[in-house]
Backbone as ProteinMPNN parsed JSONL, in Angstrom:
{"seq_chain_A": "XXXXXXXXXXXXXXXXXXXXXXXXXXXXXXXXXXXXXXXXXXXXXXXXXXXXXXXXXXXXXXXXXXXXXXXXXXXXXXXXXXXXXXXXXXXXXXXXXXXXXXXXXXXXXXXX", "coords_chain_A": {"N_chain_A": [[0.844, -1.163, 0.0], [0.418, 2.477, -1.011], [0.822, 5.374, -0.657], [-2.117, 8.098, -1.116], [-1.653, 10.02, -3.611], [0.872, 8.384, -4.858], [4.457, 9.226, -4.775], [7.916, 8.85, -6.521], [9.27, 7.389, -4.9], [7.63, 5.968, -3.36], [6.707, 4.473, -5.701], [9.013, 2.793, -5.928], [10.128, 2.006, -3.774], [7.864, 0.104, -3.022], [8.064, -1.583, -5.703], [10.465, -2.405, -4.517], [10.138, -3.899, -2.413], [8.107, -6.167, -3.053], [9.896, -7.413, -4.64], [12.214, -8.286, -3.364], [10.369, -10.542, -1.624], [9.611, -12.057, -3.37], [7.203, -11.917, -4.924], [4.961, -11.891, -6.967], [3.404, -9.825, -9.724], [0.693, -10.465, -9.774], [0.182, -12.269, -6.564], [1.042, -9.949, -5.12], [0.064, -7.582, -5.178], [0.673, -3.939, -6.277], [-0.618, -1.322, -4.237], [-3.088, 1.17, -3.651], [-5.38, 4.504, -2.271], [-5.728, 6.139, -3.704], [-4.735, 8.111, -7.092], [-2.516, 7.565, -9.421], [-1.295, 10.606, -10.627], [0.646, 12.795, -10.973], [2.593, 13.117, -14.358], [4.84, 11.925, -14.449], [5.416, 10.546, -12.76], [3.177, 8.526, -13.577], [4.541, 8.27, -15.562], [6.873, 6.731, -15.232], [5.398, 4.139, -13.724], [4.38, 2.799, -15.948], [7.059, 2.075, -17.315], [8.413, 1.097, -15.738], [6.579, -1.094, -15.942], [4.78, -1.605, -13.825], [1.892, -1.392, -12.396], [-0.414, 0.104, -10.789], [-3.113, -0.856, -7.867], [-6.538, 0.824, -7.72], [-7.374, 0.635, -4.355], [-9.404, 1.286, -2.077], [-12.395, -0.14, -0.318], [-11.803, -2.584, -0.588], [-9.431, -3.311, 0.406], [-9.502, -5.31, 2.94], [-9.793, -7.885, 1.811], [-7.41, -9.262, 1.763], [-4.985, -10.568, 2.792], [-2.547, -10.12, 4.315], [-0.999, -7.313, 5.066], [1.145, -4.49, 3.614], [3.289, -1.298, 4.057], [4.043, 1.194, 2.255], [7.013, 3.905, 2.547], [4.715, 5.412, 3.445], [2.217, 5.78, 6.355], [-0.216, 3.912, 8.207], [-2.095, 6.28, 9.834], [-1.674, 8.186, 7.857], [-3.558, 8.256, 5.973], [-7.512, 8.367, 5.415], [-9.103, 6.542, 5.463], [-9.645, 4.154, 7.581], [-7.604, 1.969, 9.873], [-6.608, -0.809, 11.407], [-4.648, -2.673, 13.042], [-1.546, -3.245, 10.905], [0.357, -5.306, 8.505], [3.242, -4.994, 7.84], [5.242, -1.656, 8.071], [7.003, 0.592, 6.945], [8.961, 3.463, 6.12], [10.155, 6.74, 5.784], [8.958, 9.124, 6.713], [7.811, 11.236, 9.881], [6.744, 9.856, 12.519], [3.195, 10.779, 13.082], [1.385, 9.883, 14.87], [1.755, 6.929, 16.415], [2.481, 4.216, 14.734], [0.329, 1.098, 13.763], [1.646, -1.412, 13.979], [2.603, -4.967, 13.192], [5.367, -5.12, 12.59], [7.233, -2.723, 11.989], [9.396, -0.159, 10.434], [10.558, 3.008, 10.47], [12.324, 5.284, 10.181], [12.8, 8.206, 10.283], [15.124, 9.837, 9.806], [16.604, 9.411, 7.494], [15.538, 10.826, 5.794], [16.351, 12.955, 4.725], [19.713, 13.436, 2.688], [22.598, 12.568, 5.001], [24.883, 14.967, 6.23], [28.394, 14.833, 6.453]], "CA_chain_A": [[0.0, 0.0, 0.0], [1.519, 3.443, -0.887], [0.105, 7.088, 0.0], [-2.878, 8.274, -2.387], [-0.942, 9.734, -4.969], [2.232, 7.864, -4.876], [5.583, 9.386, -5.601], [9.086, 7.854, -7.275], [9.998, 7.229, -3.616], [6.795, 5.117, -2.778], [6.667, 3.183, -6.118], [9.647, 2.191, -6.249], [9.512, 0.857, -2.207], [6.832, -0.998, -3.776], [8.323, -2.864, -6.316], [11.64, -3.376, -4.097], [9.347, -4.617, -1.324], [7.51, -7.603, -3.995], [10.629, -8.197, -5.773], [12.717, -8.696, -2.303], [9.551, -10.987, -0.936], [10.051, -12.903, -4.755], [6.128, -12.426, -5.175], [4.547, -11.637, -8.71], [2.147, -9.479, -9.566], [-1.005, -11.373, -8.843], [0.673, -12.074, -5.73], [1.249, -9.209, -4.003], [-0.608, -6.178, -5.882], [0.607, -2.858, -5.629], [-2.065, -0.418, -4.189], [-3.417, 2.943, -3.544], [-6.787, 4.3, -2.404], [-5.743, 7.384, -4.52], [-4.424, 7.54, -8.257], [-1.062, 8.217, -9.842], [-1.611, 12.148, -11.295], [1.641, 13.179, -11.886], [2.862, 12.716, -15.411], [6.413, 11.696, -15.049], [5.111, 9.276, -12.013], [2.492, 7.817, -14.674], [5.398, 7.331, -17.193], [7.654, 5.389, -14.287], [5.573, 3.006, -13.61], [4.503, 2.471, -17.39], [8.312, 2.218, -17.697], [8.523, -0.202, -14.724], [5.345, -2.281, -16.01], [4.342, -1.769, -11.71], [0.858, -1.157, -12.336], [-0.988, -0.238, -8.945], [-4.439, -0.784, -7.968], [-7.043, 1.959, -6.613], [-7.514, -0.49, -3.528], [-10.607, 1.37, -1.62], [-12.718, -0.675, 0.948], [-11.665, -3.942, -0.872], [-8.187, -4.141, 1.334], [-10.003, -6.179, 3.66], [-9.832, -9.203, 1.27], [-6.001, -9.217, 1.524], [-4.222, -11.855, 4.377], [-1.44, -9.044, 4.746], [-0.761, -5.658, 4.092], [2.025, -3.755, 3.967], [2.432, 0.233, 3.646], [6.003, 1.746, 2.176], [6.61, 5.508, 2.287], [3.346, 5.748, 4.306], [1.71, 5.185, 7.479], [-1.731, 3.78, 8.676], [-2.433, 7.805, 10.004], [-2.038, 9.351, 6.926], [-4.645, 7.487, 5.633], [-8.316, 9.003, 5.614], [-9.513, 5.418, 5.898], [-9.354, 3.461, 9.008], [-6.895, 0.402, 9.484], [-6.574, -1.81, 12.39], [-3.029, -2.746, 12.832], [-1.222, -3.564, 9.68], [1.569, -6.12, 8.961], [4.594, -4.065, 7.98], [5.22, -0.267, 8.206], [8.604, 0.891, 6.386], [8.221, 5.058, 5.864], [10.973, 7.551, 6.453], [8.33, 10.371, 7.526], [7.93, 11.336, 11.142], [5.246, 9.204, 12.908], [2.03, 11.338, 14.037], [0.757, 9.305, 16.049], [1.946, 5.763, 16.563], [2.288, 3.382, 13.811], [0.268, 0.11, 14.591], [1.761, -2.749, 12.86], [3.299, -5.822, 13.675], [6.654, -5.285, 12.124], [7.842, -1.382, 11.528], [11.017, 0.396, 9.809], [10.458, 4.456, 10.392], [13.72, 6.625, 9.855], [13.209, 10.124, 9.665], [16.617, 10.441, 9.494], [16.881, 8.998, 6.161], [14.836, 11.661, 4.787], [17.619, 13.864, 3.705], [21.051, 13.476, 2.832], [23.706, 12.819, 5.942], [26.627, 15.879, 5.995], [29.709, 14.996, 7.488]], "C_chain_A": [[0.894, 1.232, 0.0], [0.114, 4.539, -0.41], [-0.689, 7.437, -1.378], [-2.392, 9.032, -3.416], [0.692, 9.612, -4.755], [3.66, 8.602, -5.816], [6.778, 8.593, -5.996], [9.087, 7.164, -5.679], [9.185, 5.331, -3.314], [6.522, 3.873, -3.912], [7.802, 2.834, -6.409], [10.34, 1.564, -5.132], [8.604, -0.31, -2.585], [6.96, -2.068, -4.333], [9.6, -3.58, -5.604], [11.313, -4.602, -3.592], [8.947, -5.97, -1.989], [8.843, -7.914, -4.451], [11.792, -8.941, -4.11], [11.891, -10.073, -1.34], [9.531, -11.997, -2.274], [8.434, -13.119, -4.943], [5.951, -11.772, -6.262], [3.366, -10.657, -8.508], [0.864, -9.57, -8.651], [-0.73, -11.162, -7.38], [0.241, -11.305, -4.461], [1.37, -7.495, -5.074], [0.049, -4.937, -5.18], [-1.009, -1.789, -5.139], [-1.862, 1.006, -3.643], [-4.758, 3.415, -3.378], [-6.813, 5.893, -3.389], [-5.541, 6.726, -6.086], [-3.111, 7.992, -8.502], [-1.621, 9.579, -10.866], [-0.444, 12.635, -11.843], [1.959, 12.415, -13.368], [3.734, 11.806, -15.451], [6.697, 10.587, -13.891], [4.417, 8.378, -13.033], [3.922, 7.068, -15.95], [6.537, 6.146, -16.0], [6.879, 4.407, -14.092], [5.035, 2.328, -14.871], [5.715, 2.197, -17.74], [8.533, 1.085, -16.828], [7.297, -1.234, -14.756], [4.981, -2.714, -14.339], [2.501, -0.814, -12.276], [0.159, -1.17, -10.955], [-2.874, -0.493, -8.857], [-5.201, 0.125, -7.724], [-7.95, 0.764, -5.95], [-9.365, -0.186, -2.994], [-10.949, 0.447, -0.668], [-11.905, -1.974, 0.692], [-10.056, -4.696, -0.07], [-8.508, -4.982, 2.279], [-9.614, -7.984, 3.348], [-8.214, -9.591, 1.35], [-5.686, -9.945, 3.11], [-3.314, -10.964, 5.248], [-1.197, -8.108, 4.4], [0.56, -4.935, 4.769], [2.384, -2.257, 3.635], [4.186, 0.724, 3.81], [5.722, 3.147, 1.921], [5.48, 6.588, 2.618], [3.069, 5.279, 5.826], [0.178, 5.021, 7.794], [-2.306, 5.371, 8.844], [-2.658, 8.338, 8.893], [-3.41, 9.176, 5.673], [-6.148, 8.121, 6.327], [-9.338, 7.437, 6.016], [-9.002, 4.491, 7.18], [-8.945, 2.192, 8.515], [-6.9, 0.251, 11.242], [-4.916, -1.499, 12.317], [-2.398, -3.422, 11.288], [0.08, -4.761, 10.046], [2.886, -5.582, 9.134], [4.06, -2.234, 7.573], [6.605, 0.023, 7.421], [8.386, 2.573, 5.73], [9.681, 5.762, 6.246], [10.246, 9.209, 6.642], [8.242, 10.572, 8.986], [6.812, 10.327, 10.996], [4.516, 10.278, 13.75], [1.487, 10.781, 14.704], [1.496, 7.41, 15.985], [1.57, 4.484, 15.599], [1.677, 1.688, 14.287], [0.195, -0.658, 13.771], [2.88, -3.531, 13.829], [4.787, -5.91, 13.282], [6.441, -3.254, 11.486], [9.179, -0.915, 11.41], [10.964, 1.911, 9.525], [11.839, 4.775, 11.058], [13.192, 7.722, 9.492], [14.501, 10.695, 9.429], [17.011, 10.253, 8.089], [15.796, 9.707, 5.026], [15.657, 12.368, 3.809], [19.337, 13.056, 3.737], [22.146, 13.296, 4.187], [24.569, 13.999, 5.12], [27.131, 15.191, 6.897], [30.257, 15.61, 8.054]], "O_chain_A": [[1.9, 1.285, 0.708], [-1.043, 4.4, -0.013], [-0.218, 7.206, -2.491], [-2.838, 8.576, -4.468], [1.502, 10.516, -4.547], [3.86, 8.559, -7.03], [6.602, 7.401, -5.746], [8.697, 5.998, -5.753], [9.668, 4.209, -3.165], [6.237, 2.722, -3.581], [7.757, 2.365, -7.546], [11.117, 0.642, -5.378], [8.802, -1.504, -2.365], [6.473, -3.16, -4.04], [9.916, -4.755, -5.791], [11.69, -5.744, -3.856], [9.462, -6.964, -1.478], [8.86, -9.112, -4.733], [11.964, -10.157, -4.034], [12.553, -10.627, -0.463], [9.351, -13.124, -1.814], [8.088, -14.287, -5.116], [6.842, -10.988, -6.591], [2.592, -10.604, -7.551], [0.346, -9.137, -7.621], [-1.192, -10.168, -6.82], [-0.396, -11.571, -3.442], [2.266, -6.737, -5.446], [0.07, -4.772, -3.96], [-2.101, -1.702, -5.7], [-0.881, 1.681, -3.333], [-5.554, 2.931, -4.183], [-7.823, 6.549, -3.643], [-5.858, 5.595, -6.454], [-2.615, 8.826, -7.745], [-2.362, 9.344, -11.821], [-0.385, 12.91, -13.041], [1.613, 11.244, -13.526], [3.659, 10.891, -16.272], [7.706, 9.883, -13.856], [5.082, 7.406, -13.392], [4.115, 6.084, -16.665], [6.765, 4.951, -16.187], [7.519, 3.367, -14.247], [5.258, 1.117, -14.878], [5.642, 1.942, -18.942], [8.883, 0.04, -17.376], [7.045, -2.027, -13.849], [4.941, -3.837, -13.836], [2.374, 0.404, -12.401], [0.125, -2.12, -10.173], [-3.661, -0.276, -9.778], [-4.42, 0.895, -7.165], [-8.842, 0.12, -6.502], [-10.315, -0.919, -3.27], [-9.998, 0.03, -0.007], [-11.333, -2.478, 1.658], [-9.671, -5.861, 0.027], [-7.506, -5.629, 2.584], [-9.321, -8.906, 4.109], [-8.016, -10.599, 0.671], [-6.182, -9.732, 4.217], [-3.257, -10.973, 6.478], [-1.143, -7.936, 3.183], [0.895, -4.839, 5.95], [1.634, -1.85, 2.748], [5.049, 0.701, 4.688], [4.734, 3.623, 1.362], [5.292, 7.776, 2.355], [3.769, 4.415, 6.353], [-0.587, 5.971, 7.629], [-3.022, 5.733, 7.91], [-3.701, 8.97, 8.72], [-3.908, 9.921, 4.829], [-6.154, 8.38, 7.531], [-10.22, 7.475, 6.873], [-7.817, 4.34, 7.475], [-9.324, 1.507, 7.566], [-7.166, 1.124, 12.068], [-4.236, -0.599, 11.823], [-3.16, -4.183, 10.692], [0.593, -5.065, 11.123], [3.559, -5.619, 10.165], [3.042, -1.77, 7.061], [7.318, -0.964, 7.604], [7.569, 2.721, 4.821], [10.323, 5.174, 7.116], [10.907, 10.247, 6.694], [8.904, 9.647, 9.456], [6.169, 9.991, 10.002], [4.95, 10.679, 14.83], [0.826, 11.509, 15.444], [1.465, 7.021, 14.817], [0.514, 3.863, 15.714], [2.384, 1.025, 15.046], [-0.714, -0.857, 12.965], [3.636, -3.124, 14.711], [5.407, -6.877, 13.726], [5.591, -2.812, 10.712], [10.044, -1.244, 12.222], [11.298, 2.233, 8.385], [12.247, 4.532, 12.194], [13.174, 8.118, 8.326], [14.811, 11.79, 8.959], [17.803, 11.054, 7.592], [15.403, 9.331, 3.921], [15.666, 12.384, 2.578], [19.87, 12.356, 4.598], [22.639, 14.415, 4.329], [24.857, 14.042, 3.924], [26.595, 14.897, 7.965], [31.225, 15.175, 8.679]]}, "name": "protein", "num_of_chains": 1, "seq": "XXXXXXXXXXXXXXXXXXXXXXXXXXXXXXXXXXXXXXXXXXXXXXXXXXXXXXXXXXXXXXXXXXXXXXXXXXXXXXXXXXXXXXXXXXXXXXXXXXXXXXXXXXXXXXXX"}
């Protein structure tokens, strides 16, 4: 699951995430309860054949969910706890998943 309109950041967490987990398509669908709007996002994942879904209520039907470059909160729809979390935004309120990976530090650049 990425953030409703997904940037480079979030689909391409996306496909690391499935291709690191060795699931396919079918599998392990990307999603979104938004759409991709930008242009030059639209041509990446046309370029990366990562087609996402617009998910909506129907995440329910899913065994596991996982949410890259996002968090349950930022979400206008209500989640329960999720399986994984992996985001480098702050957390507003407390991410509730069974497995989480939030760095804010890895937002920007380290200086030395």
């Amino acid at each position: 699951m990425m953030q409703d309109d997904p940037d480079p950041d979030a689909i391409a967490s996306a496909l690391a995430l499935r291709s690191l987990l060795g699931r396919t398509k079918a599998a392990a669908p990307i999603a979104t309860f938004g759409t991709i709007t930008r242009p030059e996002n639209r041509a990446m994942t046309r370029i990366l054949d990562s087609t996402s879904r617009n998910q909506g209520p129907a995440i329910d039907e899913y065994d596991m969910v996982a949410m890259v470059d996002a968090q349950p909160s930022f979400f206008e729809e209500p989640f329960g706890e999720v399986d994984l979390v992996i985001d480098h935004h702050p957390e507003e309120t407390p991410a509730r998943a069974r497995l989480r990976d939030i760095r804010p530090s890895w937002a920007r650049p380290r200086r030395s």
